[in-house]
């Protein structure tokens, strides 16, 4: 082989390549760039027969090396996300990434896709975060997927911040044990267990006397109107139609006469109202335009007299014709009015109990704010819970009007609310078009809409109200599917249990998986009728032990003298009117 001479080094470059196999120098060697490379003069094989090699000089893709001999991965699992404070993860601080999940309010669970903690509740998102303009929540979902469990978690978390949960008509009951564990008050309403005197001004009357002056007189006038509306609602339930205008005027005159002639610290009763109608004082006769004729007076008041007799001698007399068994304690940390003793078939009594519970509960809220405005008590916020919304809506049309007013005025009333039902079709079973329109407006005005598992058709209809993407509809619809037929485990749960999509306005939905503690699971067991008696007794014993532990903790702190909910008897149990079980 003849080579060229490098004049600088005096070396023939051709001699350096002597004996090398042709083409073995590769794409880049130590001789690359030197004049007269060995491969320049050696014969080269055809390009199609040269072995292909992966180009390691190219950047690696996010899936790995490409080409023959590479290691491209078809799917990469998302990395695990961890949340920590800057003190715990200070070394990673410049590179840590935050999630988009809201962190204001009660901890609810984890984001379904990112695993980030999600917090929220209607009151915190209205007062602190300013995410919503109306402190209300409307929840829909099929039975058994954890709707009341999520609301129960919100109630527990809000109670820890000083907000007072109010369950004004617990139909199952689902919240009684939780309220007891919070040191609250459980009031039972039903035949033989307790009643409500609808003529009792309650907390509003006591607050009006305490405030006095012009503000006290205004509150007393509001109390009169609330009592009048409650009596009219009871008469509407018994009659099946509304009262005439002159009958409401007669009722108002009778109530004013009773208020002036009843001794203080004693509330009038329905039998007292009947006696006033029978006697016919001048104030009442003037409203009837009897003109001194007894016949004209009787013709005016007899229909009202018969309806009141129908209440006292009928299905509602035992519950609403006597003294209130237990008044709502304005200072209680939580209140539950338990009406679960009333049978589902007894629609009249259910409707009356719901109306009376809401009237008494909202009157307590108004009294609390009136005292706070007068500087006589600290400001308190309230969280009302209305579970199984379909049942009270069908029981009485007056409930629809009360809830409708609540959804419009809850900002001025200083309370948040949560309403729970199964589907939007629950509103279609109401008696009148106006009631159906009012019920549909509950969803439109809600600050937060939470969806558990729902059928696809229901999600399509809901999407026209609040706006849902196709992916959100498919996700929530998948949660309504039952477990597979091959599932045989005793603890097998439906795939959608504990999963919710939280929608706020036009924002993308937040899919979450609710996490609860063992204590919450014991206190909020909605399937107690489906367990063995031994297990139910064990659960009752555990709840009693939890309450005893709370009592002992308060005893160590020396707070029993100032906390009325821990005013135990000598045998260590709590008074029955506080809702504690021995």
mmCIF file of C-alpha atoms in Angstrom, residues 87-474:
data_model
loop_
_atom_site.group_PDB
_atom_site.id
_atom_site.type_symbol
_atom_site.label_atom_id
_atom_site.label_comp_id
_atom_site.label_asym_id
_atom_site.label_seq_id
_atom_site.Cartn_x
_atom_site.Cartn_y
_atom_site.Cartn_z
ATOM 1 C CA UNK A 87 -39.162 21.818 57.082
ATOM 2 C CA UNK A 88 -39.530 18.129 56.287
ATOM 3 C CA UNK A 89 -38.601 18.418 52.611
ATOM 4 C CA UNK A 90 -36.302 21.433 52.757
ATOM 5 C CA UNK A 91 -33.680 19.779 50.542
ATOM 6 C CA UNK A 92 -36.220 19.226 47.787
ATOM 7 C CA UNK A 93 -37.910 22.571 48.165
ATOM 8 C CA UNK A 94 -36.633 24.199 44.938
ATOM 9 C CA UNK A 95 -37.919 21.237 42.917
ATOM 10 C CA UNK A 96 -41.172 20.283 44.669
ATOM 11 C CA UNK A 97 -44.418 20.920 42.770
ATOM 12 C CA UNK A 98 -47.749 21.844 44.326
ATOM 13 C CA UNK A 99 -51.094 20.369 43.269
ATOM 14 C CA UNK A 100 -54.214 22.200 42.198
ATOM 15 C CA UNK A 101 -56.442 20.692 44.901
ATOM 16 C CA UNK A 102 -58.097 23.174 47.315
ATOM 17 C CA UNK A 103 -56.673 23.161 50.833
ATOM 18 C CA UNK A 104 -59.204 25.368 52.637
ATOM 19 C CA UNK A 105 -61.809 23.711 54.838
ATOM 20 C CA UNK A 106 -62.461 20.256 56.253
ATOM 21 C CA UNK A 107 -60.096 17.496 55.000
ATOM 22 C CA UNK A 108 -62.253 15.258 52.827
ATOM 23 C CA UNK A 109 -59.884 12.766 51.221
ATOM 24 C CA UNK A 110 -57.457 12.376 48.332
ATOM 25 C CA UNK A 111 -57.634 13.479 44.732
ATOM 26 C CA UNK A 112 -58.533 10.414 42.711
ATOM 27 C CA UNK A 113 -55.747 10.904 40.129
ATOM 28 C CA UNK A 114 -52.949 12.827 41.840
ATOM 29 C CA UNK A 115 -53.361 11.581 45.409
ATOM 30 C CA UNK A 116 -53.239 15.147 46.738
ATOM 31 C CA UNK A 117 -55.276 15.982 49.841
ATOM 32 C CA UNK A 118 -58.563 17.756 49.083
ATOM 33 C CA UNK A 119 -60.269 19.993 51.655
ATOM 34 C CA UNK A 120 -63.553 21.803 51.484
ATOM 35 C CA UNK A 121 -66.963 22.603 52.933
ATOM 36 C CA UNK A 122 -69.603 25.211 52.073
ATOM 37 C CA UNK A 123 -68.814 27.576 54.943
ATOM 38 C CA UNK A 124 -65.011 27.630 54.563
ATOM 39 C CA UNK A 125 -65.228 28.075 50.801
ATOM 40 C CA UNK A 126 -67.655 30.964 51.302
ATOM 41 C CA UNK A 127 -66.021 32.798 54.227
ATOM 42 C CA UNK A 128 -62.286 32.174 53.836
ATOM 43 C CA UNK A 129 -61.460 30.909 50.355
ATOM 44 C CA UNK A 130 -64.177 32.916 48.551
ATOM 45 C CA UNK A 131 -64.607 30.110 46.016
ATOM 46 C CA UNK A 132 -68.419 30.296 46.115
ATOM 47 C CA UNK A 133 -70.963 33.075 46.541
ATOM 48 C CA UNK A 134 -73.585 30.962 48.323
ATOM 49 C CA UNK A 135 -72.710 28.747 51.337
ATOM 50 C CA UNK A 136 -74.720 25.738 50.222
ATOM 51 C CA UNK A 137 -74.093 22.215 48.950
ATOM 52 C CA UNK A 138 -76.352 19.939 46.939
ATOM 53 C CA UNK A 139 -75.448 16.252 46.718
ATOM 54 C CA UNK A 140 -76.816 13.602 44.392
ATOM 55 C CA UNK A 141 -75.994 9.910 44.141
ATOM 56 C CA UNK A 142 -77.355 6.401 44.191
ATOM 57 C CA UNK A 143 -78.068 4.810 47.601
ATOM 58 C CA UNK A 144 -75.231 3.228 49.555
ATOM 59 C CA UNK A 145 -72.312 5.159 48.007
ATOM 60 C CA UNK A 146 -71.419 7.299 51.035
ATOM 61 C CA UNK A 147 -73.320 10.558 50.581
ATOM 62 C CA UNK A 148 -74.240 10.983 54.233
ATOM 63 C CA UNK A 149 -70.739 9.848 55.233
ATOM 64 C CA UNK A 150 -69.193 12.799 53.399
ATOM 65 C CA UNK A 151 -71.656 15.240 54.994
ATOM 66 C CA UNK A 152 -70.991 13.656 58.383
ATOM 67 C CA UNK A 153 -67.251 14.304 57.881
ATOM 68 C CA UNK A 154 -68.003 17.952 57.083
ATOM 69 C CA UNK A 155 -70.161 18.266 60.206
ATOM 70 C CA UNK A 156 -67.414 16.842 62.428
ATOM 71 C CA UNK A 157 -64.752 19.090 60.919
ATOM 72 C CA UNK A 158 -66.895 22.233 61.122
ATOM 73 C CA UNK A 159 -67.817 21.489 64.738
ATOM 74 C CA UNK A 160 -64.108 21.544 65.547
ATOM 75 C CA UNK A 161 -63.951 25.129 64.240
ATOM 76 C CA UNK A 162 -66.945 26.312 66.286
ATOM 77 C CA UNK A 163 -69.660 25.945 63.636
ATOM 78 C CA UNK A 164 -72.847 24.347 65.030
ATOM 79 C CA UNK A 165 -74.250 21.427 62.972
ATOM 80 C CA UNK A 166 -78.064 21.346 62.930
ATOM 81 C CA UNK A 167 -79.823 18.197 61.720
ATOM 82 C CA UNK A 168 -83.415 19.436 61.666
ATOM 83 C CA UNK A 169 -85.235 16.175 61.063
ATOM 84 C CA UNK A 170 -83.041 13.054 61.084
ATOM 85 C CA UNK A 171 -85.170 10.465 59.318
ATOM 86 C CA UNK A 172 -83.089 7.282 59.782
ATOM 87 C CA UNK A 173 -81.254 8.426 62.071
ATOM 88 C CA UNK A 174 -77.806 8.850 60.514
ATOM 89 C CA UNK A 175 -76.362 11.661 62.625
ATOM 90 C CA UNK A 176 -77.616 11.090 66.179
ATOM 91 C CA UNK A 177 -74.565 9.136 67.375
ATOM 92 C CA UNK A 178 -72.170 11.664 65.845
ATOM 93 C CA UNK A 179 -73.971 14.553 67.551
ATOM 94 C CA UNK A 180 -73.794 12.704 70.877
ATOM 95 C CA UNK A 181 -70.060 12.089 70.394
ATOM 96 C CA UNK A 182 -69.604 15.828 69.755
ATOM 97 C CA UNK A 183 -71.271 16.560 73.094
ATOM 98 C CA UNK A 184 -74.379 17.865 71.353
ATOM 99 C CA UNK A 185 -78.095 17.532 71.945
ATOM 100 C CA UNK A 186 -80.353 14.858 70.440
ATOM 101 C CA UNK A 187 -84.108 15.533 70.655
ATOM 102 C CA UNK A 188 -86.495 12.708 69.780
ATOM 103 C CA UNK A 189 -89.877 13.538 68.250
ATOM 104 C CA UNK A 190 -92.662 11.011 67.805
ATOM 105 C CA UNK A 191 -95.548 9.309 69.476
ATOM 106 C CA UNK A 192 -94.634 8.358 73.011
ATOM 107 C CA UNK A 193 -91.049 9.695 72.810
ATOM 108 C CA UNK A 194 -91.380 13.478 72.634
ATOM 109 C CA UNK A 195 -93.266 16.387 71.176
ATOM 110 C CA UNK A 196 -93.062 20.053 70.203
ATOM 111 C CA UNK A 197 -95.440 22.755 71.353
ATOM 112 C CA UNK A 198 -95.963 24.784 68.195
ATOM 113 C CA UNK A 199 -97.169 27.793 70.245
ATOM 114 C CA UNK A 200 -93.937 27.937 72.239
ATOM 115 C CA UNK A 201 -91.860 30.976 71.163
ATOM 116 C CA UNK A 202 -88.759 29.039 72.200
ATOM 117 C CA UNK A 203 -85.326 30.638 71.962
ATOM 118 C CA UNK A 204 -86.674 33.656 70.051
ATOM 119 C CA UNK A 205 -89.070 34.565 72.845
ATOM 120 C CA UNK A 206 -86.368 34.280 75.498
ATOM 121 C CA UNK A 207 -83.972 36.359 73.392
ATOM 122 C CA UNK A 208 -86.617 39.073 72.874
ATOM 123 C CA UNK A 209 -87.123 39.393 76.632
ATOM 124 C CA UNK A 210 -83.383 39.489 77.252
ATOM 125 C CA UNK A 211 -82.664 42.118 74.587
ATOM 126 C CA UNK A 212 -85.583 44.419 75.406
ATOM 127 C CA UNK A 213 -86.181 47.824 73.873
ATOM 128 C CA UNK A 214 -87.019 48.363 70.226
ATOM 129 C CA UNK A 215 -84.843 45.483 69.073
ATOM 130 C CA UNK A 216 -86.590 43.148 71.512
ATOM 131 C CA UNK A 217 -90.007 44.262 70.278
ATOM 132 C CA UNK A 218 -88.981 43.609 66.673
ATOM 133 C CA UNK A 219 -87.812 40.126 67.598
ATOM 134 C CA UNK A 220 -91.061 39.492 69.488
ATOM 135 C CA UNK A 221 -93.044 40.466 66.388
ATOM 136 C CA UNK A 222 -90.945 38.061 64.331
ATOM 137 C CA UNK A 223 -91.650 35.367 66.906
ATOM 138 C CA UNK A 224 -95.398 35.966 66.571
ATOM 139 C CA UNK A 225 -95.187 35.584 62.789
ATOM 140 C CA UNK A 226 -93.189 32.364 63.074
ATOM 141 C CA UNK A 227 -95.715 30.806 65.469
ATOM 142 C CA UNK A 228 -98.610 31.891 63.250
ATOM 143 C CA UNK A 229 -97.018 30.310 60.178
ATOM 144 C CA UNK A 230 -96.380 27.063 62.070
ATOM 145 C CA UNK A 231 -99.988 26.738 63.239
ATOM 146 C CA UNK A 232 -101.220 27.547 59.734
ATOM 147 C CA UNK A 233 -98.904 24.864 58.327
ATOM 148 C CA UNK A 234 -100.306 22.252 60.707
ATOM 149 C CA UNK A 235 -103.863 23.162 59.730
ATOM 150 C CA UNK A 236 -102.909 22.971 56.047
ATOM 151 C CA UNK A 237 -101.569 19.447 56.552
ATOM 152 C CA UNK A 238 -104.776 18.325 58.261
ATOM 153 C CA UNK A 239 -107.096 19.971 55.733
ATOM 154 C CA UNK A 240 -105.094 19.262 52.611
ATOM 155 C CA UNK A 241 -105.476 22.881 51.476
ATOM 156 C CA UNK A 242 -104.379 26.333 52.594
ATOM 157 C CA UNK A 243 -106.280 28.491 55.084
ATOM 158 C CA UNK A 244 -108.543 31.311 53.990
ATOM 159 C CA UNK A 245 -107.364 34.863 54.552
ATOM 160 C CA UNK A 246 -109.922 35.650 57.268
ATOM 161 C CA UNK A 247 -108.985 32.447 59.121
ATOM 162 C CA UNK A 248 -105.354 33.541 59.335
ATOM 163 C CA UNK A 249 -106.538 36.892 60.705
ATOM 164 C CA UNK A 250 -108.579 35.071 63.367
ATOM 165 C CA UNK A 251 -105.571 32.928 64.284
ATOM 166 C CA UNK A 252 -103.349 35.987 64.594
ATOM 167 C CA UNK A 253 -105.834 37.711 66.906
ATOM 168 C CA UNK A 254 -106.133 34.597 69.071
ATOM 169 C CA UNK A 255 -102.344 34.266 69.402
ATOM 170 C CA UNK A 256 -101.966 37.918 70.396
ATOM 171 C CA UNK A 257 -104.680 37.499 73.025
ATOM 172 C CA UNK A 258 -102.936 34.404 74.389
ATOM 173 C CA UNK A 259 -99.577 36.144 74.546
ATOM 174 C CA UNK A 260 -101.040 39.002 76.581
ATOM 175 C CA UNK A 261 -103.012 36.809 79.003
ATOM 176 C CA UNK A 262 -100.638 33.881 79.524
ATOM 177 C CA UNK A 263 -98.325 34.122 82.551
ATOM 178 C CA UNK A 264 -94.651 34.653 81.835
ATOM 179 C CA UNK A 265 -92.358 31.652 81.687
ATOM 180 C CA UNK A 266 -95.288 29.541 80.511
ATOM 181 C CA UNK A 267 -96.044 28.908 76.854
ATOM 182 C CA UNK A 268 -99.662 28.571 75.690
ATOM 183 C CA UNK A 269 -100.878 25.265 74.248
ATOM 184 C CA UNK A 270 -103.244 24.289 71.441
ATOM 185 C CA UNK A 271 -106.068 23.572 73.956
ATOM 186 C CA UNK A 272 -105.679 27.181 75.133
ATOM 187 C CA UNK A 273 -106.132 28.322 71.538
ATOM 188 C CA UNK A 274 -109.341 26.309 71.308
ATOM 189 C CA UNK A 275 -110.600 27.907 74.504
ATOM 190 C CA UNK A 276 -110.033 31.398 73.110
ATOM 191 C CA UNK A 277 -112.031 30.526 69.988
ATOM 192 C CA UNK A 278 -114.808 29.155 72.159
ATOM 193 C CA UNK A 279 -114.937 32.199 74.435
ATOM 194 C CA UNK A 280 -114.645 34.745 71.610
ATOM 195 C CA UNK A 281 -113.002 37.810 73.210
ATOM 196 C CA UNK A 282 -113.667 41.216 71.715
ATOM 197 C CA UNK A 283 -110.340 41.329 69.815
ATOM 198 C CA UNK A 284 -111.139 38.059 68.030
ATOM 199 C CA UNK A 285 -114.791 38.955 67.372
ATOM 200 C CA UNK A 286 -113.744 42.251 65.799
ATOM 201 C CA UNK A 287 -111.749 40.373 63.142
ATOM 202 C CA UNK A 288 -114.726 38.160 62.215
ATOM 203 C CA UNK A 289 -117.058 41.166 61.609
ATOM 204 C CA UNK A 290 -119.780 39.512 63.695
ATOM 205 C CA UNK A 291 -121.390 42.917 64.503
ATOM 206 C CA UNK A 292 -122.584 41.600 67.824
ATOM 207 C CA UNK A 293 -124.331 38.570 66.352
ATOM 208 C CA UNK A 294 -123.307 35.199 67.812
ATOM 209 C CA UNK A 295 -124.412 33.348 64.687
ATOM 210 C CA UNK A 296 -122.090 35.358 62.413
ATOM 211 C CA UNK A 297 -119.193 34.739 64.789
ATOM 212 C CA UNK A 298 -119.774 30.976 64.889
ATOM 213 C CA UNK A 299 -120.089 30.764 61.133
ATOM 214 C CA UNK A 300 -116.687 32.487 60.814
ATOM 215 C CA UNK A 301 -114.742 30.430 63.363
ATOM 216 C CA UNK A 302 -116.392 26.993 63.233
ATOM 217 C CA UNK A 303 -114.300 25.663 60.264
ATOM 218 C CA UNK A 304 -111.136 26.739 62.066
ATOM 219 C CA UNK A 305 -112.447 25.258 65.300
ATOM 220 C CA UNK A 306 -113.091 21.899 63.604
ATOM 221 C CA UNK A 307 -109.589 21.803 62.082
ATOM 222 C CA UNK A 308 -107.973 22.469 65.461
ATOM 223 C CA UNK A 309 -110.045 19.671 66.977
ATOM 224 C CA UNK A 310 -108.820 17.470 64.145
ATOM 225 C CA UNK A 311 -105.235 18.150 65.213
ATOM 226 C CA UNK A 312 -105.795 17.499 68.905
ATOM 227 C CA UNK A 313 -108.012 14.443 68.529
ATOM 228 C CA UNK A 314 -106.284 13.078 65.449
ATOM 229 C CA UNK A 315 -102.871 11.740 64.458
ATOM 230 C CA UNK A 316 -100.979 14.878 65.513
ATOM 231 C CA UNK A 317 -102.462 15.536 68.940
ATOM 232 C CA UNK A 318 -100.030 13.483 71.023
ATOM 233 C CA UNK A 319 -97.019 15.138 69.411
ATOM 234 C CA UNK A 320 -98.091 18.801 69.144
ATOM 235 C CA UNK A 321 -100.789 19.292 71.772
ATOM 236 C CA UNK A 322 -98.646 19.236 74.918
ATOM 237 C CA UNK A 323 -95.598 20.952 76.407
ATOM 238 C CA UNK A 324 -92.328 20.716 74.465
ATOM 239 C CA UNK A 325 -90.468 17.687 75.791
ATOM 240 C CA UNK A 326 -86.991 19.151 75.225
ATOM 241 C CA UNK A 327 -86.150 22.645 74.073
ATOM 242 C CA UNK A 328 -83.193 23.288 71.807
ATOM 243 C CA UNK A 329 -80.179 24.416 73.834
ATOM 244 C CA UNK A 330 -78.831 27.576 72.138
ATOM 245 C CA UNK A 331 -75.355 26.851 73.558
ATOM 246 C CA UNK A 332 -75.149 23.214 72.392
ATOM 247 C CA UNK A 333 -72.186 22.431 70.078
ATOM 248 C CA UNK A 334 -74.483 20.371 67.821
ATOM 249 C CA UNK A 335 -78.204 19.599 67.615
ATOM 250 C CA UNK A 336 -80.062 16.670 66.067
ATOM 251 C CA UNK A 337 -83.870 16.393 66.007
ATOM 252 C CA UNK A 338 -84.477 12.686 65.604
ATOM 253 C CA UNK A 339 -87.825 11.824 63.964
ATOM 254 C CA UNK A 340 -86.870 8.264 63.008
ATOM 255 C CA UNK A 341 -89.544 6.824 65.319
ATOM 256 C CA UNK A 342 -92.223 8.088 62.906
ATOM 257 C CA UNK A 343 -93.148 5.451 60.344
ATOM 258 C CA UNK A 344 -92.662 6.123 56.638
ATOM 259 C CA UNK A 345 -96.351 5.531 55.979
ATOM 260 C CA UNK A 346 -97.359 8.255 58.445
ATOM 261 C CA UNK A 347 -96.891 11.126 56.001
ATOM 262 C CA UNK A 348 -98.982 13.636 57.957
ATOM 263 C CA UNK A 349 -96.964 13.283 61.133
ATOM 264 C CA UNK A 350 -93.684 13.244 59.193
ATOM 265 C CA UNK A 351 -94.577 16.473 57.412
ATOM 266 C CA UNK A 352 -95.705 18.157 60.626
ATOM 267 C CA UNK A 353 -92.591 17.042 62.527
ATOM 268 C CA UNK A 354 -90.307 18.299 59.751
ATOM 269 C CA UNK A 355 -92.048 21.685 59.650
ATOM 270 C CA UNK A 356 -91.956 22.016 63.435
ATOM 271 C CA UNK A 357 -88.286 21.007 63.591
ATOM 272 C CA UNK A 358 -87.301 23.543 60.935
ATOM 273 C CA UNK A 359 -89.371 26.275 62.558
ATOM 274 C CA UNK A 360 -87.822 25.625 65.973
ATOM 275 C CA UNK A 361 -84.293 25.229 64.611
ATOM 276 C CA UNK A 362 -84.301 28.340 62.433
ATOM 277 C CA UNK A 363 -85.878 30.266 65.300
ATOM 278 C CA UNK A 364 -82.891 29.284 67.442
ATOM 279 C CA UNK A 365 -80.547 30.535 64.715
ATOM 280 C CA UNK A 366 -82.396 33.867 64.532
ATOM 281 C CA UNK A 367 -82.263 34.224 68.323
ATOM 282 C CA UNK A 368 -78.515 33.545 68.379
ATOM 283 C CA UNK A 369 -77.836 36.243 65.783
ATOM 284 C CA UNK A 370 -80.136 38.720 67.545
ATOM 285 C CA UNK A 371 -78.215 38.251 70.797
ATOM 286 C CA UNK A 372 -74.919 38.638 68.951
ATOM 287 C CA UNK A 373 -76.133 41.846 67.261
ATOM 288 C CA UNK A 374 -77.051 43.204 70.713
ATOM 289 C CA UNK A 375 -73.612 42.318 72.073
ATOM 290 C CA UNK A 376 -75.016 39.793 74.534
ATOM 291 C CA UNK A 377 -73.502 36.638 73.013
ATOM 292 C CA UNK A 378 -70.655 35.690 70.672
ATOM 293 C CA UNK A 379 -71.370 35.270 66.968
ATOM 294 C CA UNK A 380 -71.996 31.667 65.954
ATOM 295 C CA UNK A 381 -72.334 30.088 62.523
ATOM 296 C CA UNK A 382 -74.574 27.122 61.759
ATOM 297 C CA UNK A 383 -74.494 24.223 59.303
ATOM 298 C CA UNK A 384 -77.916 22.714 58.559
ATOM 299 C CA UNK A 385 -78.227 19.200 57.126
ATOM 300 C CA UNK A 386 -81.292 17.957 55.249
ATOM 301 C CA UNK A 387 -80.757 14.322 54.291
ATOM 302 C CA UNK A 388 -83.136 12.230 52.169
ATOM 303 C CA UNK A 389 -84.574 15.416 50.658
ATOM 304 C CA UNK A 390 -87.122 13.497 48.573
ATOM 305 C CA UNK A 391 -89.088 12.400 51.641
ATOM 306 C CA UNK A 392 -89.876 15.789 53.223
ATOM 307 C CA UNK A 393 -90.512 17.289 49.781
ATOM 308 C CA UNK A 394 -93.254 14.735 49.153
ATOM 309 C CA UNK A 395 -94.624 14.975 52.677
ATOM 310 C CA UNK A 396 -95.765 18.605 52.539
ATOM 311 C CA UNK A 397 -95.660 21.456 50.071
ATOM 312 C CA UNK A 398 -94.786 23.887 52.857
ATOM 313 C CA UNK A 399 -91.351 22.272 53.176
ATOM 314 C CA UNK A 400 -90.542 23.267 49.590
ATOM 315 C CA UNK A 401 -91.236 26.918 50.346
ATOM 316 C CA UNK A 402 -89.132 26.852 53.519
ATOM 317 C CA UNK A 403 -86.151 25.234 51.788
ATOM 318 C CA UNK A 404 -86.547 27.559 48.817
ATOM 319 C CA UNK A 405 -86.381 30.570 51.133
ATOM 320 C CA UNK A 406 -83.398 29.072 52.922
ATOM 321 C CA UNK A 407 -81.402 28.642 49.701
ATOM 322 C CA UNK A 408 -81.972 32.308 48.858
ATOM 323 C CA UNK A 409 -81.407 33.814 52.312
ATOM 324 C CA UNK A 410 -78.823 31.564 53.991
ATOM 325 C CA UNK A 411 -76.103 34.192 53.509
ATOM 326 C CA UNK A 412 -78.088 36.715 55.547
ATOM 327 C CA UNK A 413 -79.101 34.032 58.083
ATOM 328 C CA UNK A 414 -75.460 33.186 58.856
ATOM 329 C CA UNK A 415 -75.731 29.472 58.090
ATOM 330 C CA UNK A 416 -74.598 27.025 55.465
ATOM 331 C CA UNK A 417 -76.665 24.086 54.347
ATOM 332 C CA UNK A 418 -76.278 20.665 52.770
ATOM 333 C CA UNK A 419 -79.123 18.938 50.941
ATOM 334 C CA UNK A 420 -78.894 15.279 49.942
ATOM 335 C CA UNK A 421 -81.079 13.319 47.549
ATOM 336 C CA UNK A 422 -80.747 10.574 44.964
ATOM 337 C CA UNK A 423 -81.513 12.068 41.538
ATOM 338 C CA UNK A 424 -83.022 15.150 39.932
ATOM 339 C CA UNK A 425 -86.105 13.058 39.190
ATOM 340 C CA UNK A 426 -87.044 13.246 42.877
ATOM 341 C CA UNK A 427 -88.390 16.727 42.191
ATOM 342 C CA UNK A 428 -90.724 15.435 39.461
ATOM 343 C CA UNK A 429 -92.858 13.563 42.023
ATOM 344 C CA UNK A 430 -94.034 16.787 43.693
ATOM 345 C CA UNK A 431 -97.687 17.706 43.489
ATOM 346 C CA UNK A 432 -97.644 21.034 41.633
ATOM 347 C CA UNK A 433 -95.637 22.603 38.834
ATOM 348 C CA UNK A 434 -94.584 25.462 41.098
ATOM 349 C CA UNK A 435 -93.167 23.052 43.683
ATOM 350 C CA UNK A 436 -91.271 21.150 40.980
ATOM 351 C CA UNK A 437 -89.787 24.373 39.631
ATOM 352 C CA UNK A 438 -88.696 25.428 43.121
ATOM 353 C CA UNK A 439 -87.060 22.047 43.773
ATOM 354 C CA UNK A 440 -85.113 22.178 40.490
ATOM 355 C CA UNK A 441 -83.805 25.579 41.504
ATOM 356 C CA UNK A 442 -82.047 24.051 44.529
ATOM 357 C CA UNK A 443 -79.328 22.639 42.255
ATOM 358 C CA UNK A 444 -78.974 25.800 40.174
ATOM 359 C CA UNK A 445 -78.420 28.011 43.230
ATOM 360 C CA UNK A 446 -76.110 25.633 45.115
ATOM 361 C CA UNK A 447 -72.574 26.893 45.594
ATOM 362 C CA UNK A 448 -71.193 23.325 45.505
ATOM 363 C CA UNK A 449 -72.646 20.323 43.681
ATOM 364 C CA UNK A 450 -71.234 16.930 44.696
ATOM 365 C CA UNK A 451 -72.027 13.857 42.595
ATOM 366 C CA UNK A 452 -71.671 10.249 43.677
ATOM 367 C CA UNK A 453 -72.394 7.388 41.277
ATOM 368 C CA UNK A 454 -75.263 8.216 38.892
ATOM 369 C CA UNK A 455 -76.534 6.619 35.673
ATOM 370 C CA UNK A 456 -75.386 8.130 32.401
ATOM 371 C CA UNK A 457 -78.848 9.461 31.546
ATOM 372 C CA UNK A 458 -79.065 11.248 34.890
ATOM 373 C CA UNK A 459 -75.594 12.723 34.400
ATOM 374 C CA UNK A 460 -76.571 14.038 30.973
ATOM 375 C CA UNK A 461 -79.554 15.823 32.497
ATOM 376 C CA UNK A 462 -77.445 17.180 35.359
ATOM 377 C CA UNK A 463 -74.854 18.376 32.845
ATOM 378 C CA UNK A 464 -77.434 20.665 31.268
ATOM 379 C CA UNK A 465 -77.860 22.370 34.651
ATOM 380 C CA UNK A 466 -74.304 22.709 35.992
ATOM 381 C CA UNK A 467 -72.153 21.951 32.919
ATOM 382 C CA UNK A 468 -70.264 18.655 32.779
ATOM 383 C CA UNK A 469 -67.625 17.496 30.301
ATOM 384 C CA UNK A 470 -67.879 14.140 28.532
ATOM 385 C CA UNK A 471 -65.030 12.778 30.637
ATOM 386 C CA UNK A 472 -66.767 13.840 33.873
ATOM 387 C CA UNK A 473 -70.015 12.204 32.780
ATOM 388 C CA UNK A 474 -68.226 8.938 31.970
#
